[in-house]
Amino acid sequence: MTLIIKPDLEHTRSWHDVFREAMPERECRDWASPGEIADIEYAFVWAPPLGELRKFPNLKCIFSIGAGVDHLLRDPDLPDGVPIVRMVEPELTQGMAEFVTLHVLRYHREVPTLEQQQRDRVWHELIAPTAPSRKVGFLGFGVLGQDCARVLHALKFDLASWSRTPKQVEGVQSFHGADGLDPFLARTEILVCLLPLTAETEGILNSDLFAKLPRGAWLINAGRGGHQVEDDILEALDSGQLAAATLDVFRTEPLPTDSPFWAHPKVTLTPHIASVTQQVSAIEQVVGNIRRVEAGKLPLNTVDRKLGY
Ligand code: NDP
Ligand code: OXD
């Protein structure tokens, strides 16, 4: 069995080295020098050029380096019938829980306002409510959203989620489907987007949605830039419908230097680092799935191509 790797994003170590440490008996090739393409049975990729995965006639499984697979599924020539496995690994999940908890607490305790007061030398005793009276809502409540909720539940936040199918998670009120969206938004003061980017969720963060939130709500988007109607976010911030936004993802990445988000006083901007796939734990998942496939089992965490996640 041979694995081919196309990481695209820089990591601390070479993925080849990490893979070879975990499976020393197996061959691992670089995308740029694939050798005999009939040997390649597994691909570990971020966003390979369109049409290129189809070139491997014996591919058994495609592993995504990311949890999101929108960049892979945009390829109209993906080989049929080959399972696509998205990244679900404990360190990526942990990183997202840290990012979301940090920014929820930051808004909950009105840190941006306090920082401004400090810059202005204003001694004003802002009294924030405690977590049980703060309503946080997860737009998208899968692996990442549920782990973030576990941490926020321990802090006693008032939590709700919106997903395609209903959920039963302790301390989280579940809303689902088209009918569940409006009541979910109406009760949500801090909105955390952890949706996958699909045909159904594209552009979901728009003026109509913001208008259904309580005035002065906060937005944290760590999903995908394609969820954002970026002019609508700016308008909602300028009108006060949104108090502030933390944006980790953008329609165009890297964010162009002339984007108004860079200098917007109500925006906290991070360069798509809310959470990053960690190499050792990621390769453990890949190796575990290769062993499953070779034992005749289905790999775990496969993507439903029709749903797009
Ligand atoms: P999951 O697939 O586990 O969860 C996705 C959630 O979204 C599920 O709850 C699903 O509902 C819900 N959902 C999907 N489509 C709809 C819809 N049309 N209507 C309502 N709910 C919907 O994904 P993860 O939690 O692992 O990851 C979520 C996303 O986070 C990734 O796709 C990626 O885009 C982003 N991400 C961003 C990172 C960053 O650094 N910024 C890092 C890692 C991931 P249901 O449960 O009913 O299926
Ligand atoms: C992911 C990401 O999808 O890094 O994992 O955005």
mmCIF file of C-alpha atoms and ligand atoms in Angstrom:
data_model
loop_
_atom_site.group_PDB
_atom_site.id
_atom_site.type_symbol
_atom_site.label_atom_id
_atom_site.label_comp_id
_atom_site.label_asym_id
_atom_site.label_seq_id
_atom_site.Cartn_x
_atom_site.Cartn_y
_atom_site.Cartn_z
ATOM 1 C CA MET A 1 0.000 0.000 0.000
ATOM 2 C CA THR A 2 1.272 3.462 -0.853
ATOM 3 C CA LEU A 3 0.062 6.784 0.502
ATOM 4 C CA ILE A 4 0.456 10.031 -1.405
ATOM 5 C CA ILE A 5 0.513 13.352 0.432
ATOM 6 C CA LYS A 6 -0.395 16.884 -0.645
ATOM 7 C CA PRO A 7 -0.523 19.063 2.452
ATOM 8 C CA ASP A 8 -0.581 22.637 0.955
ATOM 9 C CA LEU A 9 -0.326 24.210 4.389
ATOM 10 C CA GLU A 10 2.917 24.488 6.313
ATOM 11 C CA HIS A 11 3.323 22.389 9.417
ATOM 12 C CA THR A 12 6.118 22.076 11.928
ATOM 13 C CA ARG A 13 7.343 18.711 10.584
ATOM 14 C CA SER A 14 7.191 16.923 7.272
ATOM 15 C CA TRP A 15 3.989 14.857 7.067
ATOM 16 C CA HIS A 16 6.042 12.138 5.378
ATOM 17 C CA ASP A 17 8.229 11.785 8.467
ATOM 18 C CA VAL A 18 5.230 11.617 10.781
ATOM 19 C CA PHE A 19 3.565 8.991 8.584
ATOM 20 C CA ARG A 20 6.754 6.932 8.268
ATOM 21 C CA GLU A 21 7.152 6.915 12.041
ATOM 22 C CA ALA A 22 3.628 5.570 12.442
ATOM 23 C CA MET A 23 3.766 3.058 9.568
ATOM 24 C CA PRO A 24 7.449 2.431 8.818
ATOM 25 C CA GLU A 25 6.687 -0.611 6.702
ATOM 26 C CA ARG A 26 4.571 1.390 4.219
ATOM 27 C CA GLU A 27 5.587 3.680 1.392
ATOM 28 C CA CYS A 28 4.736 7.361 1.360
ATOM 29 C CA ARG A 29 5.185 9.520 -1.735
ATOM 30 C CA ASP A 30 5.085 13.192 -2.486
ATOM 31 C CA TRP A 31 2.427 14.642 -4.775
ATOM 32 C CA ALA A 32 5.120 16.145 -6.996
ATOM 33 C CA SER A 33 6.782 12.773 -7.616
ATOM 34 C CA PRO A 34 4.069 10.107 -7.463
ATOM 35 C CA GLY A 35 6.053 7.416 -9.302
ATOM 36 C CA GLU A 36 3.909 4.562 -10.635
ATOM 37 C CA ILE A 37 0.389 5.906 -10.136
ATOM 38 C CA ALA A 38 -1.159 2.437 -10.029
ATOM 39 C CA ASP A 39 0.614 1.907 -6.675
ATOM 40 C CA ILE A 40 -1.243 4.712 -4.947
ATOM 41 C CA GLU A 41 -4.071 3.428 -2.758
ATOM 42 C CA TYR A 42 -4.513 6.279 -0.279
ATOM 43 C CA ALA A 43 -4.316 10.052 -0.637
ATOM 44 C CA PHE A 44 -3.895 12.511 2.242
ATOM 45 C CA VAL A 45 -4.709 15.969 0.919
ATOM 46 C CA TRP A 46 -5.959 19.471 1.645
ATOM 47 C CA ALA A 47 -7.022 20.898 -1.743
ATOM 48 C CA PRO A 48 -5.505 19.026 -4.674
ATOM 49 C CA PRO A 49 -5.845 20.578 -8.138
ATOM 50 C CA LEU A 50 -9.224 19.813 -9.708
ATOM 51 C CA GLY A 51 -9.375 16.477 -11.509
ATOM 52 C CA GLU A 52 -6.073 15.146 -10.188
ATOM 53 C CA LEU A 53 -7.381 12.590 -7.703
ATOM 54 C CA ARG A 54 -9.095 10.795 -10.569
ATOM 55 C CA LYS A 55 -5.698 9.970 -12.031
ATOM 56 C CA PHE A 56 -5.063 7.279 -9.413
ATOM 57 C CA PRO A 57 -6.897 4.174 -10.675
ATOM 58 C CA ASN A 58 -6.492 2.118 -7.486
ATOM 59 C CA LEU A 59 -7.405 4.707 -4.874
ATOM 60 C CA LYS A 60 -9.169 3.113 -1.884
ATOM 61 C CA CYS A 61 -9.653 6.145 0.328
ATOM 62 C CA ILE A 62 -9.138 9.925 0.299
ATOM 63 C CA PHE A 63 -8.198 11.473 3.645
ATOM 64 C CA SER A 64 -8.846 15.181 4.155
ATOM 65 C CA ILE A 65 -6.274 17.021 6.251
ATOM 66 C CA GLY A 66 -9.083 19.306 7.399
ATOM 67 C CA ALA A 67 -12.377 18.705 9.161
ATOM 68 C CA GLY A 68 -14.077 20.706 6.424
ATOM 69 C CA VAL A 69 -14.164 19.097 2.986
ATOM 70 C CA ASP A 70 -15.703 21.877 0.874
ATOM 71 C CA HIS A 71 -12.351 22.436 -0.854
ATOM 72 C CA LEU A 72 -12.241 18.747 -1.843
ATOM 73 C CA LEU A 73 -15.861 18.403 -2.896
ATOM 74 C CA ARG A 74 -15.603 21.367 -5.273
ATOM 75 C CA ASP A 75 -13.784 18.941 -7.629
ATOM 76 C CA PRO A 76 -16.412 17.779 -10.164
ATOM 77 C CA ASP A 77 -14.151 14.892 -11.194
ATOM 78 C CA LEU A 78 -13.633 13.213 -7.846
ATOM 79 C CA PRO A 79 -13.292 9.470 -8.364
ATOM 80 C CA ASP A 80 -16.674 7.810 -7.867
ATOM 81 C CA GLY A 81 -17.204 5.397 -5.039
ATOM 82 C CA VAL A 82 -13.947 6.215 -3.198
ATOM 83 C CA PRO A 83 -14.723 7.096 0.439
ATOM 84 C CA ILE A 84 -13.703 10.567 1.568
ATOM 85 C CA VAL A 85 -12.702 10.715 5.216
ATOM 86 C CA ARG A 86 -12.740 14.064 6.995
ATOM 87 C CA MET A 87 -10.380 14.924 9.799
ATOM 88 C CA VAL A 88 -11.709 14.161 13.245
ATOM 89 C CA GLU A 89 -8.869 14.124 15.727
ATOM 90 C CA PRO A 90 -8.751 15.030 19.412
ATOM 91 C CA GLU A 91 -6.217 17.850 19.173
ATOM 92 C CA LEU A 92 -8.169 19.660 16.457
ATOM 93 C CA THR A 93 -11.287 19.342 18.599
ATOM 94 C CA GLN A 94 -9.425 20.608 21.681
ATOM 95 C CA GLY A 95 -8.055 23.602 19.755
ATOM 96 C CA MET A 96 -11.534 24.634 18.655
ATOM 97 C CA ALA A 97 -12.912 24.355 22.191
ATOM 98 C CA GLU A 98 -10.104 26.667 23.344
ATOM 99 C CA PHE A 99 -10.730 29.197 20.565
ATOM 100 C CA VAL A 100 -14.496 29.307 21.030
ATOM 101 C CA THR A 101 -14.320 29.446 24.830
ATOM 102 C CA LEU A 102 -11.782 32.272 24.651
ATOM 103 C CA HIS A 103 -13.956 34.408 22.385
ATOM 104 C CA VAL A 104 -17.265 33.590 24.085
ATOM 105 C CA LEU A 105 -15.776 34.625 27.436
ATOM 106 C CA ARG A 106 -14.263 37.714 25.857
ATOM 107 C CA TYR A 107 -17.662 38.923 24.674
ATOM 108 C CA HIS A 108 -19.531 37.666 27.703
ATOM 109 C CA ARG A 109 -17.264 39.712 29.985
ATOM 110 C CA GLU A 110 -17.285 42.662 27.529
ATOM 111 C CA VAL A 111 -13.506 42.679 27.223
ATOM 112 C CA PRO A 112 -13.432 44.821 24.021
ATOM 113 C CA THR A 113 -15.393 47.568 25.841
ATOM 114 C CA LEU A 114 -13.118 47.337 28.879
ATOM 115 C CA GLU A 115 -10.051 47.572 26.646
ATOM 116 C CA GLN A 116 -11.486 50.681 25.033
ATOM 117 C CA GLN A 117 -12.203 52.154 28.452
ATOM 118 C CA GLN A 118 -8.587 51.554 29.400
ATOM 119 C CA ARG A 119 -7.342 53.279 26.237
ATOM 120 C CA ASP A 120 -9.682 56.205 27.041
ATOM 121 C CA ARG A 121 -8.701 56.198 30.776
ATOM 122 C CA VAL A 122 -12.345 55.753 31.711
ATOM 123 C CA TRP A 123 -13.125 54.163 35.091
ATOM 124 C CA HIS A 124 -16.601 52.791 34.483
ATOM 125 C CA GLU A 125 -17.729 49.737 36.417
ATOM 126 C CA LEU A 126 -19.287 47.596 33.725
ATOM 127 C CA ILE A 127 -21.406 44.944 35.383
ATOM 128 C CA ALA A 128 -21.630 41.822 33.220
ATOM 129 C CA PRO A 129 -24.144 39.077 34.035
ATOM 130 C CA THR A 130 -22.759 35.678 34.966
ATOM 131 C CA ALA A 131 -22.751 32.752 32.543
ATOM 132 C CA PRO A 132 -26.121 31.208 33.495
ATOM 133 C CA SER A 133 -27.820 34.344 32.162
ATOM 134 C CA ARG A 134 -25.782 34.459 28.935
ATOM 135 C CA LYS A 135 -27.314 32.714 25.944
ATOM 136 C CA VAL A 136 -24.827 31.137 23.567
ATOM 137 C CA GLY A 137 -25.992 29.382 20.390
ATOM 138 C CA PHE A 138 -24.138 26.993 18.079
ATOM 139 C CA LEU A 139 -24.978 27.171 14.404
ATOM 140 C CA GLY A 140 -23.805 23.657 13.490
ATOM 141 C CA PHE A 141 -23.505 21.163 16.312
ATOM 142 C CA GLY A 142 -21.285 18.320 15.209
ATOM 143 C CA VAL A 143 -17.982 17.074 16.565
ATOM 144 C CA LEU A 144 -16.534 20.539 17.165
ATOM 145 C CA GLY A 145 -19.664 22.348 18.339
ATOM 146 C CA GLN A 146 -20.495 19.614 20.835
ATOM 147 C CA ASP A 147 -17.041 19.677 22.360
ATOM 148 C CA CYS A 148 -17.130 23.477 22.698
ATOM 149 C CA ALA A 149 -20.538 23.113 24.371
ATOM 150 C CA ARG A 150 -19.089 20.593 26.844
ATOM 151 C CA VAL A 151 -16.630 23.240 28.057
ATOM 152 C CA LEU A 152 -19.162 26.093 28.110
ATOM 153 C CA HIS A 153 -21.679 23.890 29.923
ATOM 154 C CA ALA A 154 -19.095 23.371 32.657
ATOM 155 C CA LEU A 155 -19.019 27.168 32.975
ATOM 156 C CA LYS A 156 -22.847 27.119 33.214
ATOM 157 C CA PHE A 157 -23.662 29.107 30.059
ATOM 158 C CA ASP A 158 -27.239 28.884 28.765
ATOM 159 C CA LEU A 159 -26.668 26.883 25.566
ATOM 160 C CA ALA A 160 -28.642 26.023 22.436
ATOM 161 C CA SER A 161 -27.764 24.443 19.132
ATOM 162 C CA TRP A 162 -29.073 24.402 15.589
ATOM 163 C CA SER A 163 -28.359 21.436 13.353
ATOM 164 C CA ARG A 164 -29.944 19.505 10.488
ATOM 165 C CA THR A 165 -31.120 16.716 12.784
ATOM 166 C CA PRO A 166 -32.202 16.948 16.460
ATOM 167 C CA LYS A 167 -29.603 16.420 19.185
ATOM 168 C CA GLN A 168 -29.729 15.304 22.790
ATOM 169 C CA VAL A 169 -26.812 16.827 24.632
ATOM 170 C CA GLU A 170 -26.916 17.635 28.330
ATOM 171 C CA GLY A 171 -27.424 21.326 29.027
ATOM 172 C CA VAL A 172 -28.058 22.252 25.387
ATOM 173 C CA GLN A 173 -31.484 23.091 23.984
ATOM 174 C CA SER A 174 -31.702 21.561 20.515
ATOM 175 C CA PHE A 175 -33.254 23.296 17.503
ATOM 176 C CA HIS A 176 -33.089 21.811 14.043
ATOM 177 C CA GLY A 177 -34.049 22.283 10.421
ATOM 178 C CA ALA A 178 -35.578 25.287 8.712
ATOM 179 C CA ASP A 179 -38.361 25.654 11.332
ATOM 180 C CA GLY A 180 -35.902 25.610 14.205
ATOM 181 C CA LEU A 181 -33.700 28.420 12.953
ATOM 182 C CA ASP A 182 -35.791 31.470 13.886
ATOM 183 C CA PRO A 183 -36.535 30.472 17.503
ATOM 184 C CA PHE A 184 -32.881 29.482 17.901
ATOM 185 C CA LEU A 185 -31.713 32.893 16.681
ATOM 186 C CA ALA A 186 -34.277 34.794 18.747
ATOM 187 C CA ARG A 187 -32.743 33.450 21.981
ATOM 188 C CA THR A 188 -29.065 33.678 21.016
ATOM 189 C CA GLU A 189 -26.839 36.506 22.281
ATOM 190 C CA ILE A 190 -23.487 35.002 21.264
ATOM 191 C CA LEU A 191 -23.715 33.131 17.964
ATOM 192 C CA VAL A 192 -20.948 30.624 17.185
ATOM 193 C CA CYS A 193 -20.869 29.328 13.605
ATOM 194 C CA LEU A 194 -19.343 25.857 13.236
ATOM 195 C CA LEU A 195 -21.221 24.730 10.152
ATOM 196 C CA PRO A 196 -19.650 22.976 7.192
ATOM 197 C CA LEU A 197 -19.781 24.912 3.930
ATOM 198 C CA THR A 198 -22.378 23.271 1.692
ATOM 199 C CA ALA A 199 -24.887 24.396 -0.926
ATOM 200 C CA GLU A 200 -27.397 24.823 1.937
ATOM 201 C CA THR A 201 -25.189 26.814 4.286
ATOM 202 C CA GLU A 202 -23.439 29.072 1.768
ATOM 203 C CA GLY A 203 -24.102 32.740 2.651
ATOM 204 C CA ILE A 204 -26.127 31.846 5.767
ATOM 205 C CA LEU A 205 -24.488 34.647 7.793
ATOM 206 C CA ASN A 206 -26.454 37.437 6.124
ATOM 207 C CA SER A 207 -28.645 40.432 7.030
ATOM 208 C CA ASP A 208 -31.832 38.344 7.303
ATOM 209 C CA LEU A 209 -30.205 36.067 9.831
ATOM 210 C CA PHE A 210 -28.650 38.923 11.817
ATOM 211 C CA ALA A 211 -32.042 40.684 11.991
ATOM 212 C CA LYS A 212 -33.438 37.648 13.828
ATOM 213 C CA LEU A 213 -30.832 37.845 16.597
ATOM 214 C CA PRO A 214 -31.414 40.118 19.601
ATOM 215 C CA ARG A 215 -30.001 43.586 18.896
ATOM 216 C CA GLY A 216 -26.354 43.835 19.896
ATOM 217 C CA ALA A 217 -25.595 40.122 19.530
ATOM 218 C CA TRP A 218 -22.035 38.912 19.027
ATOM 219 C CA LEU A 219 -20.868 36.710 16.148
ATOM 220 C CA ILE A 220 -18.009 34.201 16.213
ATOM 221 C CA ASN A 221 -17.412 32.515 12.858
ATOM 222 C CA ALA A 222 -14.924 29.663 12.781
ATOM 223 C CA GLY A 223 -16.796 27.751 10.055
ATOM 224 C CA ARG A 224 -15.923 28.916 6.569
ATOM 225 C CA GLY A 225 -15.665 32.284 4.823
ATOM 226 C CA GLY A 226 -18.303 31.106 2.353
ATOM 227 C CA HIS A 227 -20.886 31.295 5.160
ATOM 228 C CA GLN A 228 -20.382 35.049 5.325
ATOM 229 C CA VAL A 229 -22.072 37.736 3.267
ATOM 230 C CA GLU A 230 -19.277 40.052 4.196
ATOM 231 C CA ASP A 231 -20.983 43.346 3.310
ATOM 232 C CA ASP A 232 -23.928 42.290 5.483
ATOM 233 C CA ILE A 233 -21.590 41.699 8.434
ATOM 234 C CA LEU A 234 -20.130 45.182 8.016
ATOM 235 C CA GLU A 235 -23.604 46.704 7.780
ATOM 236 C CA ALA A 236 -24.821 44.822 10.870
ATOM 237 C CA LEU A 237 -21.752 45.975 12.817
ATOM 238 C CA ASP A 238 -22.164 49.556 11.698
ATOM 239 C CA SER A 239 -25.887 49.613 12.555
ATOM 240 C CA GLY A 240 -25.319 48.017 15.973
ATOM 241 C CA GLN A 241 -27.409 44.934 15.157
ATOM 242 C CA LEU A 242 -24.168 43.059 15.800
ATOM 243 C CA ALA A 243 -22.105 44.412 18.695
ATOM 244 C CA ALA A 244 -18.885 42.815 17.459
ATOM 245 C CA ALA A 245 -17.588 39.875 15.459
ATOM 246 C CA THR A 246 -14.698 37.449 15.706
ATOM 247 C CA LEU A 247 -13.914 36.175 12.230
ATOM 248 C CA ASP A 248 -11.394 33.412 11.648
ATOM 249 C CA VAL A 249 -12.386 32.652 8.054
ATOM 250 C CA PHE A 250 -13.020 34.771 4.987
ATOM 251 C CA ARG A 251 -14.345 34.416 1.459
ATOM 252 C CA THR A 252 -10.870 35.237 0.160
ATOM 253 C CA GLU A 253 -7.934 33.856 2.118
ATOM 254 C CA PRO A 254 -5.421 35.262 2.783
ATOM 255 C CA LEU A 255 -7.618 38.277 3.464
ATOM 256 C CA PRO A 256 -6.617 41.059 1.017
ATOM 257 C CA THR A 257 -4.740 43.882 2.717
ATOM 258 C CA ASP A 258 -7.376 46.403 1.623
ATOM 259 C CA SER A 259 -10.249 44.524 3.304
ATOM 260 C CA PRO A 260 -12.254 46.778 5.666
ATOM 261 C CA PHE A 261 -12.212 43.976 8.253
ATOM 262 C CA TRP A 262 -8.535 44.536 9.103
ATOM 263 C CA ALA A 263 -9.085 47.897 10.747
ATOM 264 C CA HIS A 264 -12.721 47.605 11.793
ATOM 265 C CA PRO A 265 -12.971 48.562 15.485
ATOM 266 C CA LYS A 266 -15.628 45.917 16.159
ATOM 267 C CA VAL A 267 -13.852 43.041 14.442
ATOM 268 C CA THR A 268 -11.396 40.576 15.918
ATOM 269 C CA LEU A 269 -9.701 38.865 13.053
ATOM 270 C CA THR A 270 -7.616 35.687 13.053
ATOM 271 C CA PRO A 271 -5.993 34.031 10.005
ATOM 272 C CA HIS A 272 -7.910 30.722 9.836
ATOM 273 C CA ILE A 273 -6.195 29.316 12.910
ATOM 274 C CA ALA A 274 -9.192 28.745 15.171
ATOM 275 C CA SER A 275 -7.941 25.204 15.300
ATOM 276 C CA VAL A 276 -5.287 23.417 13.333
ATOM 277 C CA THR A 277 -4.934 19.700 12.571
ATOM 278 C CA GLN A 278 -2.094 18.362 14.705
ATOM 279 C CA GLN A 279 0.245 16.006 12.929
ATOM 280 C CA VAL A 280 0.764 13.049 15.265
ATOM 281 C CA SER A 281 -2.881 12.689 16.292
ATOM 282 C CA ALA A 282 -4.027 13.231 12.682
ATOM 283 C CA ILE A 283 -1.759 10.514 11.317
ATOM 284 C CA GLU A 284 -2.994 8.191 14.073
ATOM 285 C CA GLN A 285 -6.510 8.624 12.643
ATOM 286 C CA VAL A 286 -5.276 8.004 9.105
ATOM 287 C CA VAL A 287 -3.339 4.897 10.105
ATOM 288 C CA GLY A 288 -6.314 3.577 12.096
ATOM 289 C CA ASN A 289 -8.534 4.006 9.057
ATOM 290 C CA ILE A 290 -6.011 2.400 6.689
ATOM 291 C CA ARG A 291 -5.955 -0.604 9.010
ATOM 292 C CA ARG A 292 -9.762 -0.706 8.989
ATOM 293 C CA VAL A 293 -9.908 -0.590 5.192
ATOM 294 C CA GLU A 294 -7.304 -3.323 4.936
ATOM 295 C CA ALA A 295 -9.329 -5.439 7.374
ATOM 296 C CA GLY A 296 -12.315 -5.071 5.039
ATOM 297 C CA LYS A 297 -14.135 -2.528 7.255
ATOM 298 C CA LEU A 298 -15.487 0.882 6.313
ATOM 299 C CA PRO A 299 -13.333 3.837 7.385
ATOM 300 C CA LEU A 300 -14.645 6.073 10.182
ATOM 301 C CA ASN A 301 -15.763 9.700 9.645
ATOM 302 C CA THR A 302 -16.667 9.375 5.997
ATOM 303 C CA VAL A 303 -18.308 12.276 4.202
ATOM 304 C CA ASP A 304 -21.768 12.042 2.699
ATOM 305 C CA ARG A 305 -21.074 13.485 -0.737
ATOM 306 C CA LYS A 306 -24.740 14.385 -1.292
ATOM 307 C CA LEU A 307 -24.994 16.353 1.961
ATOM 308 C CA GLY A 308 -21.557 17.876 1.383
ATOM 309 C CA TYR A 309 -20.132 17.148 4.846
HETATM 310 P P1 NDP B 1 -19.542 18.021 11.703
HETATM 311 O O1 NDP B 1 -19.819 17.433 10.384
HETATM 312 O O2 NDP B 1 -19.248 17.113 12.839
HETATM 313 O O3 NDP B 1 -20.771 18.946 12.150
HETATM 314 C C1 NDP B 1 -21.459 19.756 11.263
HETATM 315 C C2 NDP B 1 -22.711 20.274 11.925
HETATM 316 O O4 NDP B 1 -23.387 21.164 11.035
HETATM 317 C C3 NDP B 1 -23.700 19.156 12.260
HETATM 318 O O5 NDP B 1 -24.329 19.417 13.491
HETATM 319 C C4 NDP B 1 -24.722 19.254 11.121
HETATM 320 O O6 NDP B 1 -26.022 18.794 11.458
HETATM 321 C C5 NDP B 1 -24.740 20.757 10.910
HETATM 322 N N1 NDP B 1 -25.278 21.081 9.593
HETATM 323 C C6 NDP B 1 -24.775 20.786 8.360
HETATM 324 N N2 NDP B 1 -25.582 21.228 7.388
HETATM 325 C C7 NDP B 1 -26.620 21.817 8.017
HETATM 326 C C8 NDP B 1 -27.789 22.456 7.552
HETATM 327 N N3 NDP B 1 -28.060 22.575 6.250
HETATM 328 N N4 NDP B 1 -28.654 22.938 8.462
HETATM 329 C C9 NDP B 1 -28.401 22.804 9.787
HETATM 330 N N5 NDP B 1 -27.313 22.210 10.289
HETATM 331 C C10 NDP B 1 -26.429 21.727 9.414
HETATM 332 O O7 NDP B 1 -18.358 19.054 11.497
HETATM 333 P P2 NDP B 1 -17.277 19.568 12.563
HETATM 334 O O8 NDP B 1 -17.974 19.983 13.788
HETATM 335 O O9 NDP B 1 -16.167 18.605 12.675
HETATM 336 O O10 NDP B 1 -16.691 20.841 11.760
HETATM 337 C C11 NDP B 1 -17.534 21.904 11.388
HETATM 338 C C12 NDP B 1 -16.817 22.852 10.438
HETATM 339 O O11 NDP B 1 -15.855 23.615 11.147
HETATM 340 C C13 NDP B 1 -15.984 22.207 9.328
HETATM 341 O O12 NDP B 1 -16.819 21.775 8.261
HETATM 342 C C14 NDP B 1 -15.064 23.333 8.919
HETATM 343 O O13 NDP B 1 -15.671 24.106 7.904
HETATM 344 C C15 NDP B 1 -14.942 24.173 10.194
HETATM 345 N N6 NDP B 1 -13.581 24.119 10.750
HETATM 346 C C16 NDP B 1 -12.889 25.291 10.856
HETATM 347 C C17 NDP B 1 -11.650 25.310 11.413
HETATM 348 C C18 NDP B 1 -10.943 26.602 11.603
HETATM 349 O O14 NDP B 1 -9.791 26.610 12.020
HETATM 350 N N7 NDP B 1 -11.587 27.734 11.343
HETATM 351 C C19 NDP B 1 -10.993 24.090 11.888
HETATM 352 C C20 NDP B 1 -11.806 22.913 11.727
HETATM 353 C C21 NDP B 1 -13.055 22.937 11.175
HETATM 354 P P3 NDP B 1 -26.283 17.244 11.823
HETATM 355 O O15 NDP B 1 -25.550 17.022 13.122
HETATM 356 O O16 NDP B 1 -27.731 17.162 11.976
HETATM 357 O O17 NDP B 1 -25.702 16.450 10.693
HETATM 358 C C1 OXD B 2 -10.426 22.414 8.848
HETATM 359 C C2 OXD B 2 -9.771 23.700 8.860
HETATM 360 O O1 OXD B 2 -11.432 22.257 8.163
HETATM 361 O O2 OXD B 2 -8.595 23.767 9.236
HETATM 362 O O3 OXD B 2 -9.944 21.507 9.538
HETATM 363 O O4 OXD B 2 -10.398 24.699 8.536
#
